[in-house]
Coordinates of C-alpha atoms in Angstrom, one line a residue:
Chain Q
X12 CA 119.3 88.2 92.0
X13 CA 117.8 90.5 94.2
X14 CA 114.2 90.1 96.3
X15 CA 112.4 91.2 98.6
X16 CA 110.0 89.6 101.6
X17 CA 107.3 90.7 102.7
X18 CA 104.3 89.7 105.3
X19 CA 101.4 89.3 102.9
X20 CA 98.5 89.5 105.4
X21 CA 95.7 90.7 105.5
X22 CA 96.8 92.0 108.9
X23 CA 93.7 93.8 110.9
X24 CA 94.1 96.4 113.7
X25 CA 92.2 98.5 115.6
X26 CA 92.4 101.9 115.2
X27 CA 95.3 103.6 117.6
X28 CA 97.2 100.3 118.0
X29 CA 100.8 100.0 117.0
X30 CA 101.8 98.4 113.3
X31 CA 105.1 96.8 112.1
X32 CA 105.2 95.4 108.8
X33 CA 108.0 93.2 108.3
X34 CA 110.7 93.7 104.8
X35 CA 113.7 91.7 104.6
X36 CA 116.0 92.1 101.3
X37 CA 118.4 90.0 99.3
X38 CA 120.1 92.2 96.7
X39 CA 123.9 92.9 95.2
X40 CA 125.7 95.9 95.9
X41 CA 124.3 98.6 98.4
X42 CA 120.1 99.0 97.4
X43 CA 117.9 102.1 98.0
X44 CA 114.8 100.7 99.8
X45 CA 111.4 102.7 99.7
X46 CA 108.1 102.0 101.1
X47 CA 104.8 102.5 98.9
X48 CA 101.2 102.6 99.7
X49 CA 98.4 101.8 97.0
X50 CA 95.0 102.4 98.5
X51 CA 91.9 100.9 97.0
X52 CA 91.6 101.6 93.0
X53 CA 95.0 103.8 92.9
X54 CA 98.3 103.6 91.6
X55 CA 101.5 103.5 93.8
X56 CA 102.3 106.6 96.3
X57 CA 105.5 106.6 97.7
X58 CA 104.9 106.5 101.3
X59 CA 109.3 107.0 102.3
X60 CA 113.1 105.7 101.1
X61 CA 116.3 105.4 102.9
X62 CA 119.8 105.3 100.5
X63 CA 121.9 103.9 102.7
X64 CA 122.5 102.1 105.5
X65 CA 121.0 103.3 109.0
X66 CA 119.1 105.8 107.3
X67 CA 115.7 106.6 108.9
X68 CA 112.7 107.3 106.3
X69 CA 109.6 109.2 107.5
X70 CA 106.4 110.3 106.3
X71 CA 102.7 110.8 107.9
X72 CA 103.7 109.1 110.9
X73 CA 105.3 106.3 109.1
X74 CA 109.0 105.1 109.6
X75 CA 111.5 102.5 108.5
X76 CA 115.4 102.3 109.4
X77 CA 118.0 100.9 106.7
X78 CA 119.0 97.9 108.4
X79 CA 122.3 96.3 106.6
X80 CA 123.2 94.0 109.2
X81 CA 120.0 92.4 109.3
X82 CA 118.9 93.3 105.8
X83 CA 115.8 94.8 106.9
X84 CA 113.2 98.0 106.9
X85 CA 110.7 97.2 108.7
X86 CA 107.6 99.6 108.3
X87 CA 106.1 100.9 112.2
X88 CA 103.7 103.6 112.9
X89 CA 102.9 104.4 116.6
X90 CA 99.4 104.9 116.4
X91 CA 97.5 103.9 113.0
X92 CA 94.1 105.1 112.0
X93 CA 90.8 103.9 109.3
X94 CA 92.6 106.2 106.6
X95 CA 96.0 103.8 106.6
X96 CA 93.9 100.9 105.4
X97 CA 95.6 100.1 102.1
X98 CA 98.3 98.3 100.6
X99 CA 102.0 98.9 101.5
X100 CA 104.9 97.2 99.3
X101 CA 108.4 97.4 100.1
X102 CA 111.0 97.8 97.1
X103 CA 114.6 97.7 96.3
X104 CA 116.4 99.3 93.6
X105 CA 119.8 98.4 93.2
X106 CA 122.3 100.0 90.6
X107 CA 123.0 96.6 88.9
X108 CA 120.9 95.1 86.3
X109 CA 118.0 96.6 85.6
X110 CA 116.9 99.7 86.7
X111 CA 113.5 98.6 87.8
X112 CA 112.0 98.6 91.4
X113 CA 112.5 94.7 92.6
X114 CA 108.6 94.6 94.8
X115 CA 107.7 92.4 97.6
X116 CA 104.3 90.7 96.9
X117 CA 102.2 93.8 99.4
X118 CA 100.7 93.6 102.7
X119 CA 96.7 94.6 102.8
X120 CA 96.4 96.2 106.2
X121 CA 92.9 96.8 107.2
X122 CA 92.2 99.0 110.3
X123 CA 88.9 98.8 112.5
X124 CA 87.3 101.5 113.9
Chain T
X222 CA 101.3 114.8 91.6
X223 CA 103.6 114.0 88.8
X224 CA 101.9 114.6 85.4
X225 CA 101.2 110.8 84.1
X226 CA 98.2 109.4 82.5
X227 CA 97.6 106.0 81.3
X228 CA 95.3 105.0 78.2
X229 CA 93.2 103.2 78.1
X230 CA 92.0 102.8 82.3
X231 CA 90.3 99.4 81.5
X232 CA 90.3 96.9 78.5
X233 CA 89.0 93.9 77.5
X234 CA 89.7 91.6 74.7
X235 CA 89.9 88.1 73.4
X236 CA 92.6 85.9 73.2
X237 CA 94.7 86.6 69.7
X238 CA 94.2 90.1 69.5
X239 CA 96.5 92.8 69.3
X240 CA 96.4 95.2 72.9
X241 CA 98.5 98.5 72.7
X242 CA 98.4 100.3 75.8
X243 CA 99.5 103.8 76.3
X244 CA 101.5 106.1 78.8
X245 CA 102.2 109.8 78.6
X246 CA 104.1 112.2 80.9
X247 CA 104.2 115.8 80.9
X248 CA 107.4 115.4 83.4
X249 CA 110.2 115.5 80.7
X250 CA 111.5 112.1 82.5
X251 CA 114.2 110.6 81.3
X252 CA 113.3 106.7 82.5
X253 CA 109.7 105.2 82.2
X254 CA 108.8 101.2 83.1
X255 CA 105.8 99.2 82.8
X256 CA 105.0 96.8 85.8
X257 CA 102.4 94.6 86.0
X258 CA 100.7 93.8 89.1
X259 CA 99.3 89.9 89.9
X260 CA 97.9 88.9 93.5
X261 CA 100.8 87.1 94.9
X262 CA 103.5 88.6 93.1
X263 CA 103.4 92.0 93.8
X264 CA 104.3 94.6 90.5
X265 CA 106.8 92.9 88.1
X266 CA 109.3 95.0 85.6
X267 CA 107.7 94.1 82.0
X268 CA 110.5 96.3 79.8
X269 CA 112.0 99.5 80.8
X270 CA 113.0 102.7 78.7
X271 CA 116.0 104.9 79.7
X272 CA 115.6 107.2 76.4
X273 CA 113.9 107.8 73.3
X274 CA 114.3 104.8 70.9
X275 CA 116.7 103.3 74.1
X276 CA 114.5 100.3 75.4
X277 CA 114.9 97.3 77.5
X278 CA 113.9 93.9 78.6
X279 CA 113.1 93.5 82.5
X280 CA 111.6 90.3 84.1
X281 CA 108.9 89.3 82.7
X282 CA 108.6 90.6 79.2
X283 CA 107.8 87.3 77.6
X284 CA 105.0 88.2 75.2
X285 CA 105.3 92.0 75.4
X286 CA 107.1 94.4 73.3
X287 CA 107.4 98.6 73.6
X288 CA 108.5 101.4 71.9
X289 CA 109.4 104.9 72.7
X290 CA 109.4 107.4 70.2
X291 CA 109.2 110.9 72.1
X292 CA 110.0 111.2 75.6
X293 CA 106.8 112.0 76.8
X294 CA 105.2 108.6 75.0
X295 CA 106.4 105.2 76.2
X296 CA 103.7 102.1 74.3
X297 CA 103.3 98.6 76.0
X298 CA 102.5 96.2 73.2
X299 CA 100.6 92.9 73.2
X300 CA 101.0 91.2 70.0
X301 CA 98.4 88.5 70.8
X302 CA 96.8 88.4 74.1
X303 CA 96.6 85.5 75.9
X304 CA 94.6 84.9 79.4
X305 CA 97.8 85.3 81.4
X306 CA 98.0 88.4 80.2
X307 CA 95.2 89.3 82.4
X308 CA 96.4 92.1 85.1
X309 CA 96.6 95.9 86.1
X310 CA 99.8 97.7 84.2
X311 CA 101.3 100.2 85.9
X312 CA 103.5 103.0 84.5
X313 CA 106.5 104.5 86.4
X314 CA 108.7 107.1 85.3
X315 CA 112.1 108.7 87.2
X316 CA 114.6 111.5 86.4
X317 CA 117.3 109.5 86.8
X318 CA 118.7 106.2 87.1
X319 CA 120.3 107.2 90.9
X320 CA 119.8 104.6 93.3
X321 CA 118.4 107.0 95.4
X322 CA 115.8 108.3 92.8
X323 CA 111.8 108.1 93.1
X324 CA 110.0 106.4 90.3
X325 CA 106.6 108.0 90.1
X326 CA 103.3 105.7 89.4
X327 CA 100.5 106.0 86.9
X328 CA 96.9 104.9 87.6
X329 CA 97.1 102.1 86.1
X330 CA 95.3 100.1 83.3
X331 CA 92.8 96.9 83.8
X332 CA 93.2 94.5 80.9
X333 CA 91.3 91.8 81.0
X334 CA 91.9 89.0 78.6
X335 CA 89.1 86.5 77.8

C-alpha cells in the first residue's frame, strides 16, 4: 500500500536559518505529492504539488523537487521566519485505490525570533 | 478560499450516542472525503464520496458511516460513539479525481467523546 514518512519533530529554528523537512514515499504507480501547512486551530492549506517526477513545486519561498529515484520531496526554504511556525504534512495521492490523500504523521516546526 | 463549512466546529458526547456531523460546499465539487486527524498518525481517509448517492469506504471507516444526497451535502455518521472516536474531522473536497488535482480542506470539527 502506499505511505508516506515524515520527520515528526518538533524541530525549532531561529528565525533566517535554513529548513529541510524530510518526505520519503512508498506508493504504486506514479503519485502526485503535495505539501500542506496547518497552522494553529486551522484546517489544511496547500502550501505546493509536483505530478511528476523532477518536477519543482513552489510557493512563499517554499520548495520541494519530485524525486523518483530516491522517492523523495523534501520540503527547504532558504530563509524561514516566526510566521512559518506551523504544521507541514506531506501527501501522496496515487490513482489506484482510493482516491484519498495517503498523509505522513506532520512535522510541528516552531521558529524563534 | 474554497466555499466549505463544517457543522458543528466542536462536539461533545457520551459514549452510545448517535454523532452526525455535517459538511457543505458551495464549490459544485464533484469528490468530498472525511479525514480524521490523531497525534501520531497524521489525517486518515474515513469514507470518501465521488457523487451523489456514490460513496466509499477508505481506511479507517470502522464505526463510521456517510451519506450524500445532494452534491453540496456530504454527512459523517457515528452510530454509537465510542472514546476512540475522539478527534478533529476534516472535510476535503476536489473537482476531480486527476492525480494532479488539489483537494481543498474544511476547518474542521472537534468531537470529543466521553
Amino acid at each position: 500500500g502506499n505511505s508516506v514518512t515524515q520527520m515528526e519533530g518538533p524541530v525549532t529554528l531561529s528565525e533566517e536559518a535554513f529548513l529541510t523537512i524530510n518526505c520519503t514515499y512508498t506508493a504504486t504507480g506514479y503519485p502526485s505529492l503535495f505539501w500542506y501547512v496547518q497552522y494553529p486551530g486551522e484546517g489544511l492549506q496547500l502550501l505546493l504539488k509536483a505530478t511528476k517526477a523532477d518536477d519543482k513545486g513552489s510557493n512563499k519561498g517554499f520548495e520541494a523537487t519530485y524525486r523518483k529515484e530516491t522517492t523523495s520531496f523534501h520540503l527547504e526554504k532558504g530563509s524561514v521566519q516566526v510566521s512559518d511556525s506551523a504544521v507541514y504534512f506531506c501527501a501522496l495521492l496515487s490513482g489506484g485505490g482510493a482516491d484519498g490523500l495517503t498523509f505522513g504523521k506532520g512535522t510541528h516546526l516552531i521558529i524563534q525570533p | 478560499d474554497a466555499g466549505i463549512t463544517q457543522s458543528p466546529r466542536h462536539k461533545v458526547t457520551e459514549t452510545g450516542t448517535p454523532v452526525t456531523l455535517r459538511c457543505h460546499q458551495t464549490e459544485n465539487h464533484r469528490y468530498m472525503y472525511w479525514y480524521r486527524q490523531d497525534p501520531g498518525h497524521g489525517l486518515r481517509l474515513i469514507h470518501y464520496s465521488y457523487g451523489v448517492k456514490d460513496t466509499d469506504k477508505g481506511e479507517v471507516s470502522d464505526g463510521y458511516s456517510v451519506s450524500r444526497s445532494k452534491t453540496e451535502d456530504f454527512l459523517l455518521t457515528l452510530e454509537s460513539a465510542t472514546s476512540s472516536q475522539t478527534s478533529v474531522y476534516f472535510c476535503a473536497i476536489s473537482e476531480s479525481r486527476d492525480s494532479g488535482n488539489e483537494q481543498f480542506f474544511g476547518p474542521g470539527t472537534r468531537l470529543t467523546v466521553l
